[in-house]
mmCIF file of C-alpha atoms and ligand atoms in Angstrom:
data_model
loop_
_atom_site.group_PDB
_atom_site.id
_atom_site.type_symbol
_atom_site.label_atom_id
_atom_site.label_comp_id
_atom_site.label_asym_id
_atom_site.label_seq_id
_atom_site.Cartn_x
_atom_site.Cartn_y
_atom_site.Cartn_z
ATOM 1 C CA MET A 1 17.749 18.464 3.479
ATOM 2 C CA PRO A 2 15.111 15.758 2.995
ATOM 3 C CA THR A 3 14.369 14.375 -0.457
ATOM 4 C CA ILE A 4 10.991 12.706 -0.803
ATOM 5 C CA ALA A 5 9.535 10.913 -3.810
ATOM 6 C CA HIS A 6 5.896 10.117 -4.487
ATOM 7 C CA LEU A 7 5.213 7.293 -6.910
ATOM 8 C CA ASP A 8 1.730 6.794 -8.359
ATOM 9 C CA MET A 9 0.736 4.172 -10.898
ATOM 10 C CA ASP A 10 -0.874 5.436 -14.107
ATOM 11 C CA ALA A 11 -4.589 4.653 -14.575
ATOM 12 C CA PHE A 12 -3.904 1.731 -12.293
ATOM 13 C CA TYR A 13 -6.952 -0.550 -12.547
ATOM 14 C CA VAL A 14 -7.296 0.017 -16.292
ATOM 15 C CA SER A 15 -3.578 -0.583 -16.828
ATOM 16 C CA VAL A 16 -3.806 -3.924 -15.030
ATOM 17 C CA GLU A 17 -6.774 -4.886 -17.243
ATOM 18 C CA LEU A 18 -4.836 -3.909 -20.378
ATOM 19 C CA LEU A 19 -2.063 -6.337 -19.481
ATOM 20 C CA ARG A 20 -4.427 -9.214 -20.215
ATOM 21 C CA ARG A 21 -6.358 -7.440 -22.965
ATOM 22 C CA PRO A 22 -3.631 -5.692 -24.967
ATOM 23 C CA GLU A 23 -6.023 -5.329 -27.926
ATOM 24 C CA LEU A 24 -7.799 -2.613 -25.919
ATOM 25 C CA ARG A 25 -4.700 -0.407 -25.739
ATOM 26 C CA GLY A 26 -5.261 3.074 -27.141
ATOM 27 C CA LYS A 27 -9.030 2.772 -26.686
ATOM 28 C CA PRO A 28 -11.305 4.402 -24.138
ATOM 29 C CA VAL A 29 -11.547 1.822 -21.364
ATOM 30 C CA VAL A 30 -13.422 2.209 -18.106
ATOM 31 C CA VAL A 31 -13.347 -0.005 -15.028
ATOM 32 C CA ALA A 32 -16.716 0.304 -13.313
ATOM 33 C CA GLY A 33 -19.157 -1.881 -11.437
ATOM 34 C CA THR A 34 -22.171 -3.234 -13.258
ATOM 35 C CA GLY A 35 -24.983 -2.293 -10.859
ATOM 36 C CA PRO A 36 -27.412 0.524 -11.669
ATOM 37 C CA ARG A 37 -25.757 2.837 -9.148
ATOM 38 C CA SER A 38 -22.152 1.889 -9.796
ATOM 39 C CA VAL A 39 -19.418 4.439 -10.314
ATOM 40 C CA VAL A 40 -16.267 4.605 -12.401
ATOM 41 C CA THR A 41 -13.155 3.522 -10.501
ATOM 42 C CA THR A 42 -10.689 4.249 -13.308
ATOM 43 C CA ALA A 43 -10.809 5.554 -16.838
ATOM 44 C CA SER A 44 -8.034 5.180 -19.385
ATOM 45 C CA TYR A 45 -6.462 8.417 -20.548
ATOM 46 C CA GLU A 46 -8.344 8.004 -23.850
ATOM 47 C CA ALA A 47 -11.644 7.897 -21.938
ATOM 48 C CA ARG A 48 -10.647 10.861 -19.764
ATOM 49 C CA ARG A 49 -10.624 13.003 -22.894
ATOM 50 C CA PHE A 50 -14.399 12.533 -22.975
ATOM 51 C CA GLY A 51 -14.729 13.788 -19.433
ATOM 52 C CA VAL A 52 -14.947 10.330 -17.912
ATOM 53 C CA GLY A 53 -13.141 10.153 -14.588
ATOM 54 C CA SER A 54 -13.031 8.376 -11.244
ATOM 55 C CA ALA A 55 -16.160 8.535 -9.094
ATOM 56 C CA ILE A 56 -18.628 9.634 -11.756
ATOM 57 C CA PRO A 57 -21.681 7.386 -12.174
ATOM 58 C CA ALA A 58 -21.140 4.610 -14.722
ATOM 59 C CA SER A 59 -24.401 5.601 -16.431
ATOM 60 C CA ARG A 60 -23.061 9.097 -16.998
ATOM 61 C CA ALA A 61 -19.779 7.681 -18.309
ATOM 62 C CA ARG A 62 -21.749 5.640 -20.867
ATOM 63 C CA ARG A 63 -23.492 8.785 -22.082
ATOM 64 C CA LEU A 64 -20.263 10.801 -22.251
ATOM 65 C CA CYS A 65 -18.384 8.082 -24.090
ATOM 66 C CA PRO A 66 -20.704 5.438 -25.592
ATOM 67 C CA GLN A 67 -17.848 3.740 -27.455
ATOM 68 C CA ALA A 68 -15.910 3.081 -24.236
ATOM 69 C CA ILE A 69 -15.279 -0.507 -23.245
ATOM 70 C CA PHE A 70 -16.569 -1.169 -19.725
ATOM 71 C CA ILE A 71 -14.818 -3.746 -17.560
ATOM 72 C CA PRO A 72 -16.014 -4.872 -14.122
ATOM 73 C CA PRO A 73 -13.400 -4.522 -11.386
ATOM 74 C CA ASP A 74 -11.203 -7.464 -10.389
ATOM 75 C CA PHE A 75 -9.775 -6.341 -7.069
ATOM 76 C CA GLU A 76 -7.774 -9.515 -6.570
ATOM 77 C CA ALA A 77 -5.808 -8.727 -9.735
ATOM 78 C CA TYR A 78 -5.232 -5.121 -8.621
ATOM 79 C CA ARG A 79 -4.070 -6.238 -5.190
ATOM 80 C CA SER A 80 -1.672 -8.777 -6.589
ATOM 81 C CA HIS A 81 -0.133 -6.261 -9.010
ATOM 82 C CA SER A 82 0.040 -3.743 -6.196
ATOM 83 C CA ARG A 83 2.017 -6.244 -4.122
ATOM 84 C CA GLN A 84 4.499 -6.705 -6.960
ATOM 85 C CA VAL A 85 4.927 -2.947 -7.339
ATOM 86 C CA MET A 86 5.416 -2.393 -3.619
ATOM 87 C CA ALA A 87 7.900 -5.277 -3.484
ATOM 88 C CA VAL A 88 10.075 -3.462 -6.035
ATOM 89 C CA LEU A 89 9.933 -0.284 -3.942
ATOM 90 C CA ARG A 90 10.927 -2.129 -0.790
ATOM 91 C CA GLU A 91 13.751 -3.966 -2.490
ATOM 92 C CA GLN A 92 15.292 -0.798 -3.838
ATOM 93 C CA ILE A 93 14.477 1.849 -1.225
ATOM 94 C CA GLU A 94 14.847 1.414 2.504
ATOM 95 C CA ARG A 95 12.203 3.815 3.742
ATOM 96 C CA VAL A 96 8.794 3.375 2.110
ATOM 97 C CA GLU A 97 5.320 4.517 3.113
ATOM 98 C CA VAL A 98 2.596 2.807 1.099
ATOM 99 C CA VAL A 99 -0.494 5.008 1.071
ATOM 100 C CA GLY A 100 -2.808 3.066 -1.201
ATOM 101 C CA LEU A 101 -2.913 0.240 -3.701
ATOM 102 C CA ASP A 102 -1.146 2.333 -6.307
ATOM 103 C CA GLU A 103 0.888 4.957 -4.476
ATOM 104 C CA ALA A 104 3.721 5.329 -2.016
ATOM 105 C CA TYR A 105 6.123 7.869 -0.591
ATOM 106 C CA LEU A 106 9.829 7.078 -0.540
ATOM 107 C CA ASP A 107 12.514 8.736 1.528
ATOM 108 C CA LEU A 108 15.522 9.356 -0.709
ATOM 109 C CA SER A 109 17.347 11.671 1.708
ATOM 110 C CA ASP A 110 20.347 9.394 2.174
ATOM 111 C CA LEU A 111 20.862 8.628 -1.489
ATOM 112 C CA GLN A 112 23.635 10.193 -3.545
ATOM 113 C CA ARG A 113 21.587 10.215 -6.733
ATOM 114 C CA PRO A 114 17.901 10.188 -5.838
ATOM 115 C CA ARG A 115 16.650 10.750 -9.374
ATOM 116 C CA ALA A 116 18.733 7.920 -10.773
ATOM 117 C CA ALA A 117 17.409 5.694 -7.997
ATOM 118 C CA MET A 118 13.807 6.521 -8.946
ATOM 119 C CA ARG A 119 14.522 5.967 -12.651
ATOM 120 C CA ARG A 120 15.705 2.487 -11.721
ATOM 121 C CA VAL A 121 12.593 1.870 -9.625
ATOM 122 C CA VAL A 122 10.301 2.890 -12.488
ATOM 123 C CA ALA A 123 12.230 0.745 -14.980
ATOM 124 C CA GLU A 124 12.115 -2.268 -12.674
ATOM 125 C CA ILE A 125 8.352 -1.866 -12.113
ATOM 126 C CA LYS A 126 7.873 -1.681 -15.870
ATOM 127 C CA SER A 127 10.006 -4.722 -16.572
ATOM 128 C CA ARG A 128 8.465 -6.857 -13.844
ATOM 129 C CA THR A 129 4.818 -5.886 -14.196
ATOM 130 C CA GLY A 130 4.478 -4.125 -17.545
ATOM 131 C CA LEU A 131 2.931 -1.144 -15.737
ATOM 132 C CA THR A 132 3.949 2.504 -15.881
ATOM 133 C CA ALA A 133 4.250 4.815 -12.916
ATOM 134 C CA SER A 134 4.656 8.546 -12.451
ATOM 135 C CA VAL A 135 7.138 10.021 -10.009
ATOM 136 C CA GLY A 136 7.396 13.339 -8.232
ATOM 137 C CA ILE A 137 10.440 14.361 -6.213
ATOM 138 C CA GLY A 138 10.753 17.267 -3.812
ATOM 139 C CA PRO A 139 11.817 18.418 -0.356
ATOM 140 C CA ASN A 140 8.535 17.268 1.223
ATOM 141 C CA LYS A 141 5.509 15.064 0.599
ATOM 142 C CA LEU A 142 3.376 17.921 -0.694
ATOM 143 C CA VAL A 143 5.798 18.895 -3.460
ATOM 144 C CA ALA A 144 6.410 15.225 -4.307
ATOM 145 C CA LYS A 145 2.690 14.433 -4.543
ATOM 146 C CA VAL A 146 1.803 17.398 -6.732
ATOM 147 C CA CYS A 147 4.821 16.702 -8.955
ATOM 148 C CA SER A 148 3.882 13.057 -9.474
ATOM 149 C CA ASP A 149 0.523 14.191 -10.823
ATOM 150 C CA ALA A 150 1.880 16.993 -12.998
ATOM 151 C CA GLU A 151 2.930 15.083 -16.107
ATOM 152 C CA LYS A 152 1.004 11.821 -15.985
ATOM 153 C CA PRO A 153 1.263 9.254 -17.512
ATOM 154 C CA ALA A 154 4.910 8.178 -17.130
ATOM 155 C CA GLY A 155 5.718 11.563 -15.613
ATOM 156 C CA PHE A 156 8.980 12.306 -13.837
ATOM 157 C CA VAL A 157 9.116 15.731 -12.198
ATOM 158 C CA ALA A 158 11.590 16.932 -9.564
ATOM 159 C CA LEU A 159 11.209 20.417 -8.099
ATOM 160 C CA SER A 160 12.413 22.451 -5.155
ATOM 161 C CA ARG A 161 9.740 24.116 -3.026
ATOM 162 C CA GLU A 162 10.408 27.458 -4.712
ATOM 163 C CA GLN A 163 10.200 25.900 -8.161
ATOM 164 C CA ALA A 164 6.909 24.252 -7.221
ATOM 165 C CA CYS A 165 5.483 27.622 -6.127
ATOM 166 C CA GLU A 166 6.515 29.100 -9.443
ATOM 167 C CA ARG A 167 5.408 26.235 -11.649
ATOM 168 C CA PHE A 168 1.943 25.848 -10.111
ATOM 169 C CA ALA A 169 1.326 29.543 -9.334
ATOM 170 C CA ALA A 170 -1.477 29.831 -11.870
ATOM 171 C CA SER A 171 -3.177 26.568 -10.845
ATOM 172 C CA ALA A 172 -6.337 26.468 -8.796
ATOM 173 C CA PRO A 173 -5.844 26.064 -5.017
ATOM 174 C CA GLY A 174 -7.534 22.649 -5.280
ATOM 175 C CA LEU A 175 -4.442 21.277 -7.012
ATOM 176 C CA VAL A 176 -2.823 20.958 -3.605
ATOM 177 C CA PRO A 177 -3.891 17.969 -1.510
ATOM 178 C CA GLY A 178 -5.686 19.076 1.628
ATOM 179 C CA ILE A 179 -7.491 21.960 -0.072
ATOM 180 C CA GLY A 180 -10.892 20.436 -0.786
ATOM 181 C CA PRO A 181 -13.775 21.566 -2.998
ATOM 182 C CA LYS A 182 -15.602 23.426 -0.238
ATOM 183 C CA THR A 183 -12.528 25.454 0.644
ATOM 184 C CA VAL A 184 -11.861 26.106 -3.048
ATOM 185 C CA GLN A 185 -15.421 27.447 -3.332
ATOM 186 C CA ARG A 186 -15.059 29.721 -0.309
ATOM 187 C CA LEU A 187 -11.687 30.971 -1.525
ATOM 188 C CA ALA A 188 -13.225 31.769 -4.913
ATOM 189 C CA GLU A 189 -15.845 33.857 -3.152
ATOM 190 C CA LEU A 190 -12.957 35.883 -1.728
ATOM 191 C CA GLY A 191 -11.536 36.281 -5.227
ATOM 192 C CA ILE A 192 -8.731 33.795 -4.559
ATOM 193 C CA THR A 193 -8.608 31.403 -7.504
ATOM 194 C CA THR A 194 -4.921 30.606 -7.860
ATOM 195 C CA LEU A 195 -2.181 29.266 -5.633
ATOM 196 C CA ARG A 196 -0.265 32.477 -6.289
ATOM 197 C CA ALA A 197 -3.149 34.520 -4.904
ATOM 198 C CA LEU A 198 -3.555 32.198 -1.941
ATOM 199 C CA ALA A 199 0.163 32.362 -1.101
ATOM 200 C CA ALA A 200 -0.013 36.150 -1.159
ATOM 201 C CA ALA A 201 -3.332 36.425 0.684
ATOM 202 C CA ASP A 202 -3.561 38.204 4.011
ATOM 203 C CA GLU A 203 -3.151 35.463 6.594
ATOM 204 C CA THR A 204 -5.077 37.339 9.275
ATOM 205 C CA MET A 205 -8.042 37.662 6.928
ATOM 206 C CA LEU A 206 -7.875 33.949 6.090
ATOM 207 C CA GLN A 207 -7.659 33.071 9.786
ATOM 208 C CA GLU A 208 -10.775 35.140 10.447
ATOM 209 C CA ARG A 209 -12.634 33.318 7.689
ATOM 210 C CA PHE A 210 -11.323 29.796 8.129
ATOM 211 C CA GLY A 211 -10.199 29.696 11.745
ATOM 212 C CA PRO A 212 -6.660 30.229 13.055
ATOM 213 C CA ASN A 213 -5.221 26.823 12.169
ATOM 214 C CA HIS A 214 -6.900 26.257 8.836
ATOM 215 C CA GLY A 215 -6.130 29.816 7.742
ATOM 216 C CA ARG A 216 -2.434 29.450 8.493
ATOM 217 C CA ASP A 217 -2.373 25.985 6.943
ATOM 218 C CA LEU A 218 -3.869 27.227 3.669
ATOM 219 C CA VAL A 219 -1.086 29.754 3.179
ATOM 220 C CA ALA A 220 1.564 27.190 4.123
ATOM 221 C CA ARG A 221 0.167 24.729 1.579
ATOM 222 C CA ALA A 222 0.030 27.349 -1.147
ATOM 223 C CA LEU A 223 3.732 27.931 -0.436
ATOM 224 C CA PHE A 224 4.328 24.164 -0.660
ATOM 225 C CA HIS A 225 5.526 23.898 2.901
ATOM 226 C CA GLY A 226 4.886 20.398 4.169
ATOM 227 C CA SER A 227 6.074 17.415 6.106
ATOM 228 C CA ALA A 228 8.885 15.140 4.982
ATOM 229 C CA GLN A 229 8.065 12.578 7.657
ATOM 230 C CA LEU A 230 7.138 9.107 6.434
ATOM 231 C CA THR A 231 4.978 6.785 8.478
ATOM 232 C CA LEU A 232 7.180 3.740 8.248
ATOM 233 C CA GLU A 233 5.789 0.259 8.316
ATOM 234 C CA ARG A 234 6.488 -1.995 11.186
ATOM 235 C CA VAL A 235 8.216 -5.085 9.965
ATOM 236 C CA ALA A 236 6.564 -8.244 11.185
ATOM 237 C CA VAL A 237 9.229 -10.352 12.843
ATOM 238 C CA SER A 238 7.158 -13.507 12.721
ATOM 239 C CA GLU A 239 3.749 -14.873 11.865
ATOM 240 C CA SER A 240 1.836 -17.497 13.734
ATOM 241 C CA ARG A 241 -1.353 -19.465 14.088
ATOM 242 C CA GLU A 242 -2.597 -21.017 17.266
ATOM 243 C CA THR A 243 -5.667 -22.609 18.623
ATOM 244 C CA THR A 244 -7.055 -23.247 22.085
ATOM 245 C CA PHE A 245 -9.011 -26.492 22.321
ATOM 246 C CA PRO A 246 -12.561 -26.439 23.664
ATOM 247 C CA GLN A 247 -11.432 -29.387 25.778
ATOM 248 C CA ASP A 248 -7.865 -30.374 26.644
ATOM 249 C CA VAL A 249 -6.461 -32.954 24.219
ATOM 250 C CA ALA A 250 -4.337 -35.838 25.465
ATOM 251 C CA ASP A 251 -4.402 -37.895 22.266
ATOM 252 C CA ARG A 252 -1.129 -37.427 20.334
ATOM 253 C CA ALA A 253 -2.661 -38.221 16.928
ATOM 254 C CA GLU A 254 -5.261 -35.544 17.463
ATOM 255 C CA GLN A 255 -2.611 -33.049 18.536
ATOM 256 C CA GLU A 256 -0.586 -33.828 15.422
ATOM 257 C CA GLU A 257 -3.577 -33.416 13.155
ATOM 258 C CA VAL A 258 -4.232 -29.968 14.579
ATOM 259 C CA LEU A 259 -0.588 -28.992 14.182
ATOM 260 C CA VAL A 260 -0.687 -29.943 10.488
ATOM 261 C CA THR A 261 -3.852 -27.913 9.922
ATOM 262 C CA LEU A 262 -2.334 -24.914 11.698
ATOM 263 C CA SER A 263 0.826 -25.216 9.584
ATOM 264 C CA GLU A 264 -1.210 -25.265 6.378
ATOM 265 C CA LYS A 265 -3.245 -22.231 7.381
ATOM 266 C CA LEU A 266 -0.128 -20.368 8.442
ATOM 267 C CA CYS A 267 1.648 -21.092 5.153
ATOM 268 C CA GLN A 268 -1.352 -19.973 3.123
ATOM 269 C CA GLY A 269 -1.173 -16.539 4.732
ATOM 270 C CA LEU A 270 2.624 -16.219 4.802
ATOM 271 C CA LYS A 271 3.798 -13.206 2.858
ATOM 272 C CA ARG A 272 7.450 -14.201 2.836
ATOM 273 C CA PRO A 273 9.436 -17.351 3.402
ATOM 274 C CA GLY A 274 10.914 -17.774 6.875
ATOM 275 C CA ARG A 275 13.809 -19.801 8.216
ATOM 276 C CA THR A 276 12.731 -20.537 11.742
ATOM 277 C CA ILE A 277 9.803 -22.805 12.545
ATOM 278 C CA ALA A 278 8.517 -22.964 16.085
ATOM 279 C CA ILE A 279 5.725 -24.590 18.026
ATOM 280 C CA LYS A 280 4.024 -23.462 21.182
ATOM 281 C CA VAL A 281 2.395 -25.941 23.536
ATOM 282 C CA ARG A 282 0.339 -24.997 26.563
ATOM 283 C CA LEU A 283 -0.542 -27.802 28.956
ATOM 284 C CA ASP A 284 -3.662 -28.120 31.077
ATOM 285 C CA ASP A 285 -1.717 -26.701 34.043
ATOM 286 C CA TRP A 286 -0.779 -23.645 31.940
ATOM 287 C CA THR A 287 2.828 -24.643 31.547
ATOM 288 C CA THR A 288 3.775 -23.070 28.232
ATOM 289 C CA VAL A 289 6.661 -24.402 26.192
ATOM 290 C CA THR A 290 8.135 -23.328 22.883
ATOM 291 C CA ARG A 291 10.480 -25.288 20.671
ATOM 292 C CA ALA A 292 12.084 -23.948 17.506
ATOM 293 C CA ARG A 293 14.266 -25.151 14.684
ATOM 294 C CA THR A 294 15.936 -23.255 11.868
ATOM 295 C CA VAL A 295 15.872 -24.831 8.432
ATOM 296 C CA GLY A 296 18.472 -24.380 5.679
ATOM 297 C CA GLU A 297 16.324 -22.511 3.185
ATOM 298 C CA PRO A 298 13.590 -19.982 4.016
ATOM 299 C CA THR A 299 10.265 -21.630 3.271
ATOM 300 C CA THR A 300 6.528 -21.140 2.921
ATOM 301 C CA ASP A 301 6.022 -24.829 2.120
ATOM 302 C CA PRO A 302 3.316 -26.352 4.353
ATOM 303 C CA ALA A 303 4.898 -29.806 3.977
ATOM 304 C CA ILE A 304 8.190 -28.566 5.437
ATOM 305 C CA VAL A 305 6.614 -26.418 8.137
ATOM 306 C CA SER A 306 4.273 -29.172 9.301
ATOM 307 C CA ALA A 307 7.033 -31.815 9.207
ATOM 308 C CA VAL A 308 9.289 -29.667 11.396
ATOM 309 C CA ALA A 309 6.385 -28.781 13.699
ATOM 310 C CA LEU A 310 5.571 -32.496 14.139
ATOM 311 C CA GLU A 311 9.190 -33.362 14.868
ATOM 312 C CA LEU A 312 9.323 -30.624 17.485
ATOM 313 C CA LEU A 313 6.118 -31.874 19.093
ATOM 314 C CA ARG A 314 7.336 -35.471 19.147
ATOM 315 C CA ALA A 315 10.702 -34.438 20.582
ATOM 316 C CA TYR A 316 8.990 -32.502 23.334
ATOM 317 C CA GLY A 317 6.345 -35.154 23.981
ATOM 318 C CA PRO A 318 3.872 -33.335 26.234
ATOM 319 C CA GLU A 319 3.202 -35.404 29.333
ATOM 320 C CA ARG A 320 -0.075 -33.761 30.243
ATOM 321 C CA PRO A 321 -3.191 -32.966 28.207
ATOM 322 C CA VAL A 322 -2.707 -30.025 25.859
ATOM 323 C CA ARG A 323 -4.756 -26.872 26.138
ATOM 324 C CA LEU A 324 -3.298 -24.862 23.252
ATOM 325 C CA LEU A 325 -1.130 -25.487 20.203
ATOM 326 C CA GLY A 326 0.565 -22.928 17.960
ATOM 327 C CA VAL A 327 2.910 -22.800 14.984
ATOM 328 C CA ARG A 328 5.132 -19.879 14.099
ATOM 329 C CA VAL A 329 7.421 -18.991 11.218
ATOM 330 C CA ALA A 330 10.085 -16.316 11.747
ATOM 331 C CA GLY A 331 13.429 -15.285 10.321
ATOM 332 C CA PHE A 332 12.308 -13.422 7.230
ATOM 333 C CA ASP A 333 14.979 -11.974 4.963
ATOM 334 C CA ALA A 334 13.147 -9.050 3.373
ATOM 335 C CA PRO A 335 10.828 -6.552 5.031
ATOM 336 C CA ALA A 336 7.155 -7.509 5.167
ATOM 337 C CA PRO A 337 5.280 -6.608 1.995
ATOM 338 C CA GLU A 338 2.324 -5.418 3.999
ATOM 339 C CA VAL A 339 1.786 -3.483 7.164
ATOM 340 C CA ASP A 340 2.219 -5.712 10.180
ATOM 341 C CA THR A 341 0.013 -8.668 10.865
ATOM 342 C CA GLY A 342 -1.044 -7.484 14.275
ATOM 343 C CA GLN A 343 0.751 -10.399 15.880
ATOM 344 C CA LEU A 344 3.944 -8.665 16.851
ATOM 345 C CA ALA A 345 3.219 -8.572 20.525
ATOM 346 C CA LEU A 346 2.659 -12.303 20.826
ATOM 347 C CA PRO A 347 5.845 -14.101 21.735
ATOM 348 C CA VAL A 348 5.956 -17.770 20.831
HETATM 349 P P1 TTP B 1 -5.582 7.142 -8.672
HETATM 350 O O1 TTP B 1 -4.105 7.016 -8.544
HETATM 351 O O2 TTP B 1 -6.247 8.345 -8.138
HETATM 352 O O3 TTP B 1 -5.986 7.066 -10.215
HETATM 353 P P2 TTP B 1 -5.421 6.186 -11.378
HETATM 354 O O4 TTP B 1 -4.237 5.400 -10.966
HETATM 355 O O5 TTP B 1 -6.552 5.422 -11.977
HETATM 356 O O6 TTP B 1 -5.023 7.261 -12.445
HETATM 357 P P3 TTP B 1 -3.801 8.270 -12.408
HETATM 358 O O7 TTP B 1 -2.983 7.921 -13.607
HETATM 359 O O8 TTP B 1 -4.430 9.622 -12.515
HETATM 360 O O9 TTP B 1 -3.088 8.063 -11.126
HETATM 361 O O10 TTP B 1 -6.280 5.880 -8.047
HETATM 362 C C1 TTP B 1 -5.695 4.588 -8.087
HETATM 363 C C2 TTP B 1 -6.756 3.530 -8.222
HETATM 364 O O11 TTP B 1 -7.692 3.641 -7.157
HETATM 365 C C3 TTP B 1 -7.567 3.661 -9.497
HETATM 366 O O12 TTP B 1 -6.995 2.976 -10.593
HETATM 367 C C4 TTP B 1 -8.903 3.119 -9.103
HETATM 368 C C5 TTP B 1 -8.995 3.372 -7.634
HETATM 369 N N1 TTP B 1 -9.927 4.503 -7.402
HETATM 370 C C6 TTP B 1 -11.256 4.236 -7.123
HETATM 371 O O13 TTP B 1 -11.663 3.073 -7.051
HETATM 372 N N2 TTP B 1 -12.114 5.284 -6.925
HETATM 373 C C7 TTP B 1 -11.703 6.591 -7.009
HETATM 374 O O14 TTP B 1 -12.510 7.524 -6.853
HETATM 375 C C8 TTP B 1 -10.314 6.849 -7.288
HETATM 376 C C9 TTP B 1 -9.814 8.258 -7.390
HETATM 377 C C10 TTP B 1 -9.471 5.787 -7.468
HETATM 378 MG MG1 MG B 2 -2.711 6.318 -9.891
#
């Protein structure tokens, strides 16, 4: 029996802003662009009480809640906090599917005590970032997702499929992801305004109205049937930078300079420290050679990477002009914090 959790950060962008402006806690706060046509990205729970929510025009938000404090978005800050949150998930849970900056599914099927595991995850996120998250747990992604939203903020709801049907029976069909506003409208025209009614609706009638697949799918969703399959991330096994010269380079000093620049660029983009440093050298006759060395401590330090890369180049000592140079770092201990770099297929 699969056990899936969905974790979603509470009022994510606003919560990140409140970390550096704690004096705004408890107040209506809105993160929105400043242009005339900008929209609200996040509203604090205090602002939501005034009807201010994601995606409404900022001008409307100002009318609904004139006392709200408006903050322009700082996506770099949200990304960096997101990375910290996702790092906690990956450290504690083996199978993780990140679906956005502030949410992820986790496969808890193999764990003895899945709820305890998620309590630890939430506590660790709080202690490392100061941010709160809400968690839903269920036998599939649909139940988990609806549960994570049910008691925000700092919610923690675990339900079986049957319990989910019961608990959300009186809710509008739009509560369930995948049932959009247009469908909700058309269902209402048929007198179907609750999940209970949708679950009990005549499937043949729905199939006639919505098409065979959509009709069947609507009933299945209302019954909280759904997939427990996570789209797992590919773990990058290495990261590299390389460059092909416009003209072959015979001068060793020039080759070394390029290798240092490549090492610096590579280290800037490295998401995790690696143990193995390698170079790739392609000569003007297309002979391609790689040389690698493993260092004691995993590193992202450009000084170390470039020093090792230079040693490897000197030890090899290319005897013909060089067409291409590359540097690679591999041997990462933890899984990649982001979906693969697109460089998996390139062997050194
Ligand atoms: P959500 O998780 O939908 O919202 P939230 O985290 O702000 O609030 P909740 O407590 O209800 O989960 O979205 C996560 C972030 O994505 C949100 O902080 C801002 C951004 N976002 C937008 O930029 N535009 C949008 O329309 C939505 C819904 C979210
Ligand atoms: Mg959220």
